[in-house]
PDB file of C-alpha atoms in Angstrom:
ATOM      1  CA  MET A 870    -142.368 156.230   7.879  1.00  0.00           C
ATOM      2  CA  THR A 871    -138.526 156.244   6.288  1.00  0.00           C
ATOM      3  CA  THR A 872    -137.098 152.607   6.675  1.00  0.00           C
ATOM      4  CA  THR A 873    -133.845 151.337   5.988  1.00  0.00           C
ATOM      5  CA  ARG A 874    -132.087 148.058   6.091  1.00  0.00           C
ATOM      6  CA  PHE A 875    -128.288 146.579   6.252  1.00  0.00           C
ATOM      7  CA  ALA A 876    -128.262 143.030   5.082  1.00  0.00           C
ATOM      8  CA  PRO A 877    -124.938 141.437   5.591  1.00  0.00           C
ATOM      9  CA  SER A 878    -124.152 137.711   4.705  1.00  0.00           C
ATOM     10  CA  PRO A 879    -122.593 135.771   7.853  1.00  0.00           C
ATOM     11  CA  THR A 880    -120.164 134.098   5.721  1.00  0.00           C
ATOM     12  CA  GLY A 881    -117.457 136.123   7.167  1.00  0.00           C
ATOM     13  CA  TYR A 882    -116.465 139.099   9.027  1.00  0.00           C
ATOM     14  CA  LEU A 883    -117.576 142.566   7.960  1.00  0.00           C
ATOM     15  CA  HIS A 884    -115.114 144.903   6.004  1.00  0.00           C
ATOM     16  CA  ILE A 885    -115.158 148.741   5.033  1.00  0.00           C
ATOM     17  CA  GLY A 886    -117.421 148.509   2.408  1.00  0.00           C
ATOM     18  CA  ASN A 887    -120.076 147.030   4.300  1.00  0.00           C
ATOM     19  CA  LEU A 888    -119.735 149.424   7.306  1.00  0.00           C
ATOM     20  CA  ARG A 889    -119.888 152.241   4.530  1.00  0.00           C
ATOM     21  CA  THR A 890    -123.005 151.032   3.242  1.00  0.00           C
ATOM     22  CA  ALA A 891    -124.378 150.166   6.775  1.00  0.00           C
ATOM     23  CA  LEU A 892    -123.363 154.131   8.027  1.00  0.00           C
ATOM     24  CA  PHE A 893    -125.453 155.660   4.963  1.00  0.00           C
ATOM     25  CA  ASN A 894    -128.512 153.332   5.722  1.00  0.00           C
ATOM     26  CA  TYR A 895    -128.183 153.947   9.644  1.00  0.00           C
ATOM     27  CA  LEU A 896    -127.866 158.072   9.158  1.00  0.00           C
ATOM     28  CA  ILE A 897    -130.770 158.117   6.392  1.00  0.00           C
ATOM     29  CA  ALA A 898    -133.202 156.104   8.918  1.00  0.00           C
ATOM     30  CA  ARG A 899    -132.019 158.317  12.162  1.00  0.00           C
ATOM     31  CA  GLN A 900    -132.018 161.725  10.170  1.00  0.00           C
ATOM     32  CA  ALA A 901    -135.765 161.063   9.710  1.00  0.00           C
ATOM     33  CA  GLY A 902    -136.437 159.525  12.883  1.00  0.00           C
ATOM     34  CA  GLY A 903    -137.263 156.337  11.170  1.00  0.00           C
ATOM     35  CA  GLU A 904    -136.410 152.571  11.367  1.00  0.00           C
ATOM     36  CA  PHE A 905    -133.174 150.998  10.900  1.00  0.00           C
ATOM     37  CA  ILE A 906    -133.270 146.859  10.286  1.00  0.00           C
ATOM     38  CA  LEU A 907    -130.327 144.476  10.637  1.00  0.00           C
ATOM     39  CA  ARG A 908    -131.143 141.841   8.047  1.00  0.00           C
ATOM     40  CA  ILE A 909    -129.111 138.674   8.042  1.00  0.00           C
ATOM     41  CA  ASP A 910    -128.436 137.417   4.492  1.00  0.00           C
ATOM     42  CA  ASP A 911    -127.953 133.519   5.904  1.00  0.00           C
ATOM     43  CA  THR A 912    -130.185 131.886   2.795  1.00  0.00           C
ATOM     44  CA  ASP A 913    -127.059 129.760   2.286  1.00  0.00           C
ATOM     45  CA  PRO A 914    -127.044 127.170   5.040  1.00  0.00           C
ATOM     46  CA  GLU A 915    -123.458 125.725   4.439  1.00  0.00           C
ATOM     47  CA  ARG A 916    -121.569 129.151   4.422  1.00  0.00           C
ATOM     48  CA  SER A 917    -123.591 130.878   6.850  1.00  0.00           C
ATOM     49  CA  LYS A 918    -121.943 130.872  10.399  1.00  0.00           C
ATOM     50  CA  ALA A 919    -123.306 131.747  13.669  1.00  0.00           C
ATOM     51  CA  GLU A 920    -120.009 133.116  14.664  1.00  0.00           C
ATOM     52  CA  TYR A 921    -120.083 135.295  12.090  1.00  0.00           C
ATOM     53  CA  VAL A 922    -123.643 136.658  13.025  1.00  0.00           C
ATOM     54  CA  GLU A 923    -122.389 137.289  16.412  1.00  0.00           C
ATOM     55  CA  ALA A 924    -119.196 139.180  15.057  1.00  0.00           C
ATOM     56  CA  ILE A 925    -121.380 141.337  12.800  1.00  0.00           C
ATOM     57  CA  LYS A 926    -123.682 142.331  15.785  1.00  0.00           C
ATOM     58  CA  ARG A 927    -120.598 143.158  17.745  1.00  0.00           C
ATOM     59  CA  ASP A 928    -118.890 145.210  15.413  1.00  0.00           C
ATOM     60  CA  MET A 929    -121.952 146.928  14.423  1.00  0.00           C
ATOM     61  CA  ASP A 930    -122.788 147.599  18.378  1.00  0.00           C
ATOM     62  CA  TRP A 931    -118.728 148.848  19.037  1.00  0.00           C
ATOM     63  CA  LEU A 932    -119.091 151.550  16.082  1.00  0.00           C
ATOM     64  CA  GLY A 933    -122.878 152.867  17.503  1.00  0.00           C
ATOM     65  CA  LEU A 934    -124.808 151.685  14.638  1.00  0.00           C
ATOM     66  CA  HIS A 935    -127.750 150.287  16.682  1.00  0.00           C
ATOM     67  CA  TRP A 936    -130.473 148.604  15.016  1.00  0.00           C
ATOM     68  CA  ASP A 937    -134.079 148.939  15.944  1.00  0.00           C
ATOM     69  CA  ARG A 938    -134.901 145.299  14.988  1.00  0.00           C
ATOM     70  CA  ILE A 939    -132.806 142.139  13.434  1.00  0.00           C
ATOM     71  CA  GLU A 940    -134.242 139.748  11.061  1.00  0.00           C
ATOM     72  CA  HIS A 941    -133.115 136.308  10.077  1.00  0.00           C
ATOM     73  CA  GLN A 942    -133.845 135.418   6.164  1.00  0.00           C
ATOM     74  CA  SER A 943    -133.429 131.864   7.235  1.00  0.00           C
ATOM     75  CA  ALA A 944    -136.500 132.437   9.307  1.00  0.00           C
ATOM     76  CA  ARG A 945    -138.546 133.290   6.291  1.00  0.00           C
ATOM     77  CA  PHE A 946    -138.326 130.550   3.745  1.00  0.00           C
ATOM     78  CA  ASP A 947    -141.902 129.610   3.588  1.00  0.00           C
ATOM     79  CA  ARG A 948    -142.795 133.087   2.561  1.00  0.00           C
ATOM     80  CA  TYR A 949    -140.088 133.073  -0.251  1.00  0.00           C
ATOM     81  CA  ALA A 950    -141.885 129.588  -1.356  1.00  0.00           C
ATOM     82  CA  GLU A 951    -145.394 131.823  -1.243  1.00  0.00           C
ATOM     83  CA  VAL A 952    -143.885 134.321  -3.476  1.00  0.00           C
ATOM     84  CA  ALA A 953    -142.345 132.090  -5.487  1.00  0.00           C
ATOM     85  CA  ASP A 954    -145.586 130.431  -6.252  1.00  0.00           C
ATOM     86  CA  GLN A 955    -147.222 133.696  -6.871  1.00  0.00           C
ATOM     87  CA  LEU A 956    -144.593 134.452  -9.597  1.00  0.00           C
ATOM     88  CA  ARG A 957    -145.185 131.274 -11.331  1.00  0.00           C
ATOM     89  CA  ASP A 958    -149.001 131.742 -11.221  1.00  0.00           C
ATOM     90  CA  GLN A 959    -148.496 134.795 -13.318  1.00  0.00           C
ATOM     91  CA  GLY A 960    -146.452 133.057 -15.636  1.00  0.00           C
ATOM     92  CA  LEU A 961    -143.314 135.083 -14.443  1.00  0.00           C
ATOM     93  CA  PHE A 962    -141.331 132.150 -13.036  1.00  0.00           C
ATOM     94  CA  TYR A 963    -139.848 129.265 -15.039  1.00  0.00           C
ATOM     95  CA  GLU A 964    -137.859 126.228 -14.689  1.00  0.00           C
ATOM     96  CA  CYS A 965    -134.527 125.806 -16.846  1.00  0.00           C
ATOM     97  CA  PHE A 966    -132.456 122.723 -16.826  1.00  0.00           C
ATOM     98  CA  GLU A 967    -129.167 124.001 -18.545  1.00  0.00           C
ATOM     99  CA  THR A 968    -125.808 123.099 -16.938  1.00  0.00           C
ATOM    100  CA  PRO A 969    -123.014 125.688 -16.136  1.00  0.00           C
ATOM    101  CA  VAL A 970    -121.072 124.303 -19.132  1.00  0.00           C
ATOM    102  CA  GLU A 971    -123.976 124.903 -21.088  1.00  0.00           C
ATOM    103  CA  LEU A 972    -124.795 128.320 -20.078  1.00  0.00           C
ATOM    104  CA  ASP A 973    -121.075 128.924 -20.623  1.00  0.00           C
ATOM    105  CA  LEU A 974    -120.481 127.544 -23.893  1.00  0.00           C
ATOM    106  CA  LYS A 975    -123.883 129.656 -24.948  1.00  0.00           C
ATOM    107  CA  ARG A 976    -122.376 132.795 -23.331  1.00  0.00           C
ATOM    108  CA  LYS A 977    -119.121 132.416 -25.341  1.00  0.00           C
ATOM    109  CA  LYS A 978    -121.127 131.733 -28.613  1.00  0.00           C
ATOM    110  CA  GLN A 979    -123.168 134.767 -28.250  1.00  0.00           C
ATOM    111  CA  LEU A 980    -120.083 136.874 -27.711  1.00  0.00           C
ATOM    112  CA  ASN A 981    -118.451 135.381 -30.764  1.00  0.00           C
ATOM    113  CA  MET A 982    -121.421 136.639 -32.731  1.00  0.00           C
ATOM    114  CA  GLY A 983    -121.029 140.000 -31.500  1.00  0.00           C
ATOM    115  CA  LYS A 984    -124.295 139.505 -29.540  1.00  0.00           C
ATOM    116  CA  PRO A 985    -124.627 140.542 -25.783  1.00  0.00           C
ATOM    117  CA  PRO A 986    -124.567 137.173 -23.604  1.00  0.00           C
ATOM    118  CA  VAL A 987    -128.113 137.444 -22.664  1.00  0.00           C
ATOM    119  CA  TYR A 988    -130.003 133.841 -21.727  1.00  0.00           C
ATOM    120  CA  ASP A 989    -131.718 132.734 -24.821  1.00  0.00           C
ATOM    121  CA  ARG A 990    -134.994 131.476 -23.191  1.00  0.00           C
ATOM    122  CA  SER A 991    -135.108 128.364 -24.745  1.00  0.00           C
ATOM    123  CA  ALA A 992    -136.476 126.684 -21.563  1.00  0.00           C
ATOM    124  CA  LEU A 993    -139.735 128.462 -22.523  1.00  0.00           C
ATOM    125  CA  ALA A 994    -140.033 126.315 -25.670  1.00  0.00           C
ATOM    126  CA  LEU A 995    -139.704 123.256 -23.591  1.00  0.00           C
ATOM    127  CA  SER A 996    -142.833 120.722 -23.652  1.00  0.00           C
ATOM    128  CA  GLU A 997    -144.007 119.260 -20.356  1.00  0.00           C
ATOM    129  CA  ALA A 998    -142.947 115.847 -21.409  1.00  0.00           C
ATOM    130  CA  GLU A 999    -139.033 117.153 -22.116  1.00  0.00           C
ATOM    131  CA  ARG A1000    -139.703 119.206 -18.732  1.00  0.00           C
ATOM    132  CA  THR A1001    -140.422 115.884 -17.029  1.00  0.00           C
ATOM    133  CA  ALA A1002    -137.534 114.173 -18.852  1.00  0.00           C
ATOM    134  CA  LEU A1003    -135.363 116.587 -17.801  1.00  0.00           C
ATOM    135  CA  ARG A1004    -136.131 116.649 -13.949  1.00  0.00           C
ATOM    136  CA  ALA A1005    -135.750 113.018 -14.268  1.00  0.00           C
ATOM    137  CA  GLU A1006    -131.598 113.280 -15.023  1.00  0.00           C
ATOM    138  CA  ARG A1007    -130.973 117.045 -13.318  1.00  0.00           C
ATOM    139  CA  LYS A1008    -132.328 119.586 -10.913  1.00  0.00           C
ATOM    140  CA  GLY A1009    -133.750 122.539 -12.369  1.00  0.00           C
ATOM    141  CA  HIS A1010    -133.429 125.975 -11.507  1.00  0.00           C
ATOM    142  CA  TRP A1011    -136.096 128.960 -11.538  1.00  0.00           C
ATOM    143  CA  ARG A1012    -135.886 132.450 -13.513  1.00  0.00           C
ATOM    144  CA  PHE A1013    -137.982 135.578 -13.417  1.00  0.00           C
ATOM    145  CA  LYS A1014    -139.284 136.476 -16.381  1.00  0.00           C
ATOM    146  CA  LEU A1015    -138.385 140.112 -17.230  1.00  0.00           C
ATOM    147  CA  ASP A1016    -140.584 142.251 -19.118  1.00  0.00           C
ATOM    148  CA  GLN A1017    -138.039 143.157 -21.884  1.00  0.00           C
ATOM    149  CA  SER A1018    -139.020 146.877 -21.950  1.00  0.00           C
ATOM    150  CA  ARG A1019    -136.614 149.999 -21.059  1.00  0.00           C
ATOM    151  CA  ILE A1020    -136.929 150.403 -17.027  1.00  0.00           C
ATOM    152  CA  GLU A1021    -136.363 153.827 -15.788  1.00  0.00           C
ATOM    153  CA  TRP A1022    -135.830 155.379 -12.288  1.00  0.00           C
ATOM    154  CA  HIS A1023    -134.242 157.804 -10.346  1.00  0.00           C
ATOM    155  CA  ASP A1024    -131.147 157.207  -8.315  1.00  0.00           C
ATOM    156  CA  GLY A1025    -130.341 159.308  -5.446  1.00  0.00           C
ATOM    157  CA  ILE A1026    -126.767 159.877  -6.490  1.00  0.00           C
ATOM    158  CA  LEU A1027    -126.433 159.007  -9.911  1.00  0.00           C
ATOM    159  CA  GLY A1028    -129.679 160.845 -11.013  1.00  0.00           C
ATOM    160  CA  ASP A1029    -132.028 159.553 -13.919  1.00  0.00           C
ATOM    161  CA  LEU A1030    -131.245 156.189 -15.125  1.00  0.00           C
ATOM    162  CA  SER A1031    -132.916 153.481 -17.349  1.00  0.00           C
ATOM    163  CA  ILE A1032    -131.707 150.024 -18.205  1.00  0.00           C
ATOM    164  CA  ASP A1033    -133.146 147.853 -21.213  1.00  0.00           C
ATOM    165  CA  ALA A1034    -134.358 145.073 -19.727  1.00  0.00           C
ATOM    166  CA  ALA A1035    -133.679 143.106 -23.269  1.00  0.00           C
ATOM    167  CA  SER A1036    -130.031 143.617 -22.511  1.00  0.00           C
ATOM    168  CA  VAL A1037    -129.927 141.461 -19.196  1.00  0.00           C
ATOM    169  CA  SER A1038    -130.675 138.096 -18.537  1.00  0.00           C
ATOM    170  CA  ASP A1039    -133.874 136.627 -16.769  1.00  0.00           C
ATOM    171  CA  PRO A1040    -131.874 136.317 -13.167  1.00  0.00           C
ATOM    172  CA  VAL A1041    -131.918 132.884 -11.738  1.00  0.00           C
ATOM    173  CA  LEU A1042    -133.850 133.500  -8.356  1.00  0.00           C
ATOM    174  CA  ILE A1043    -133.828 129.827  -7.077  1.00  0.00           C
ATOM    175  CA  ARG A1044    -130.899 127.465  -7.784  1.00  0.00           C
ATOM    176  CA  GLY A1045    -130.985 123.812  -8.663  1.00  0.00           C
ATOM    177  CA  ASP A1046    -130.461 122.595  -4.914  1.00  0.00           C
ATOM    178  CA  GLY A1047    -133.418 124.972  -3.892  1.00  0.00           C
ATOM    179  CA  GLN A1048    -131.487 127.472  -2.232  1.00  0.00           C
ATOM    180  CA  VAL A1049    -133.361 130.952  -2.282  1.00  0.00           C
ATOM    181  CA  LEU A1050    -130.583 133.655  -3.729  1.00  0.00           C
ATOM    182  CA  TYR A1051    -130.543 137.085  -2.727  1.00  0.00           C
ATOM    183  CA  THR A1052    -132.749 138.929  -5.226  1.00  0.00           C
ATOM    184  CA  LEU A1053    -135.768 136.839  -4.412  1.00  0.00           C
ATOM    185  CA  ALA A1054    -135.337 137.222  -0.660  1.00  0.00           C
ATOM    186  CA  SER A1055    -134.315 141.108  -0.818  1.00  0.00           C
ATOM    187  CA  ILE A1056    -137.292 142.062  -2.848  1.00  0.00           C
ATOM    188  CA  CYS A1057    -139.770 139.876  -0.963  1.00  0.00           C
ATOM    189  CA  ASP A1058    -138.031 141.439   2.617  1.00  0.00           C
ATOM    190  CA  ASP A1059    -138.307 144.863   1.552  1.00  0.00           C
ATOM    191  CA  THR A1060    -141.699 144.748   0.420  1.00  0.00           C
ATOM    192  CA  ASP A1061    -142.939 143.082   3.589  1.00  0.00           C
ATOM    193  CA  MET A1062    -140.860 145.187   5.867  1.00  0.00           C
ATOM    194  CA  GLY A1063    -141.808 148.490   4.012  1.00  0.00           C
ATOM    195  CA  VAL A1064    -138.170 149.580   3.292  1.00  0.00           C
ATOM    196  CA  THR A1065    -138.388 152.965   1.565  1.00  0.00           C
ATOM    197  CA  HIS A1066    -134.618 153.695   0.690  1.00  0.00           C
ATOM    198  CA  VAL A1067    -132.014 151.175  -0.489  1.00  0.00           C
ATOM    199  CA  VAL A1068    -128.465 152.418  -0.567  1.00  0.00           C
ATOM    200  CA  ARG A1069    -126.223 149.931  -2.430  1.00  0.00           C
ATOM    201  CA  GLY A1070    -122.813 149.609  -4.187  1.00  0.00           C
ATOM    202  CA  SER A1071    -122.547 150.926  -7.737  1.00  0.00           C
ATOM    203  CA  ASP A1072    -122.251 147.375  -8.744  1.00  0.00           C
ATOM    204  CA  HIS A1073    -125.374 146.686  -8.164  1.00  0.00           C
ATOM    205  CA  VAL A1074    -127.043 149.443 -10.528  1.00  0.00           C
ATOM    206  CA  THR A1075    -128.086 147.051 -13.046  1.00  0.00           C
ATOM    207  CA  ASN A1076    -129.747 144.602 -10.427  1.00  0.00           C
ATOM    208  CA  THR A1077    -131.823 147.692  -9.618  1.00  0.00           C
ATOM    209  CA  ALA A1078    -133.879 147.315 -12.817  1.00  0.00           C
ATOM    210  CA  THR A1079    -134.607 143.782 -12.085  1.00  0.00           C
ATOM    211  CA  GLN A1080    -135.648 144.405  -8.709  1.00  0.00           C
ATOM    212  CA  ILE A1081    -138.150 147.056  -9.626  1.00  0.00           C
ATOM    213  CA  GLN A1082    -139.995 144.757 -12.026  1.00  0.00           C
ATOM    214  CA  MET A1083    -140.136 141.954  -9.312  1.00  0.00           C
ATOM    215  CA  ILE A1084    -141.283 144.458  -6.738  1.00  0.00           C
ATOM    216  CA  ARG A1085    -143.979 145.552  -8.944  1.00  0.00           C
ATOM    217  CA  ALA A1086    -144.986 142.277 -10.170  1.00  0.00           C
ATOM    218  CA  ILE A1087    -145.740 141.204  -6.033  1.00  0.00           C
ATOM    219  CA  GLY A1088    -147.538 144.315  -5.526  1.00  0.00           C
ATOM    220  CA  GLY A1089    -144.807 146.128  -3.566  1.00  0.00           C
ATOM    221  CA  SER A1090    -143.864 149.928  -3.380  1.00  0.00           C
ATOM    222  CA  VAL A1091    -140.704 150.557  -5.254  1.00  0.00           C
ATOM    223  CA  PRO A1092    -138.359 152.455  -2.683  1.00  0.00           C
ATOM    224  CA  ASN A1093    -135.939 154.916  -2.959  1.00  0.00           C
ATOM    225  CA  PHE A1094    -132.691 153.986  -4.526  1.00  0.00           C
TER     226      PHE A1094
END
């Protein structure tokens, strides 16, 4: 069955860009007699507000974009923790301790040397004793370890695309404060909810390569992008 999703963050009101994405996802599902999911991306407890959730639902209802079911990512933290543990067991999830300032200095140094500002994976070289010492003074964040090969896929609008995973940084999926970030929550939900088509803005095309690797790592089926 064709299944699409619209996943707004309830940190503000919908704008025309949000609604364009919602419309295309809605039309793809309806044309195929499939399912359209409204998925509230409320993993940020400080910025997500109940009044924005209600405003999103009200605006979509007024526009006639009626969803078949609604999901809240804030209700799925236990599932995200399971997937994080699965990735750790596979050796694909590693803890890092650089501060934002340290990361910024690394990026500037790489750019000055004419290199792409890609995370250098220095955290992988830490011993367990070094990790323990760092945990005592700061909170670590967790990155997905990309297979640094070329990733190819077909985009329904842009055609055949490919990205060399060695040219992008291993993405942070869990912040130092424990907040689960969009990429982890999204690939987990897309897999569990059987999403078959993902419509996103062109600014997210590069992210697609990361998502494809992560979906395959957790045993999911890669959707049509």
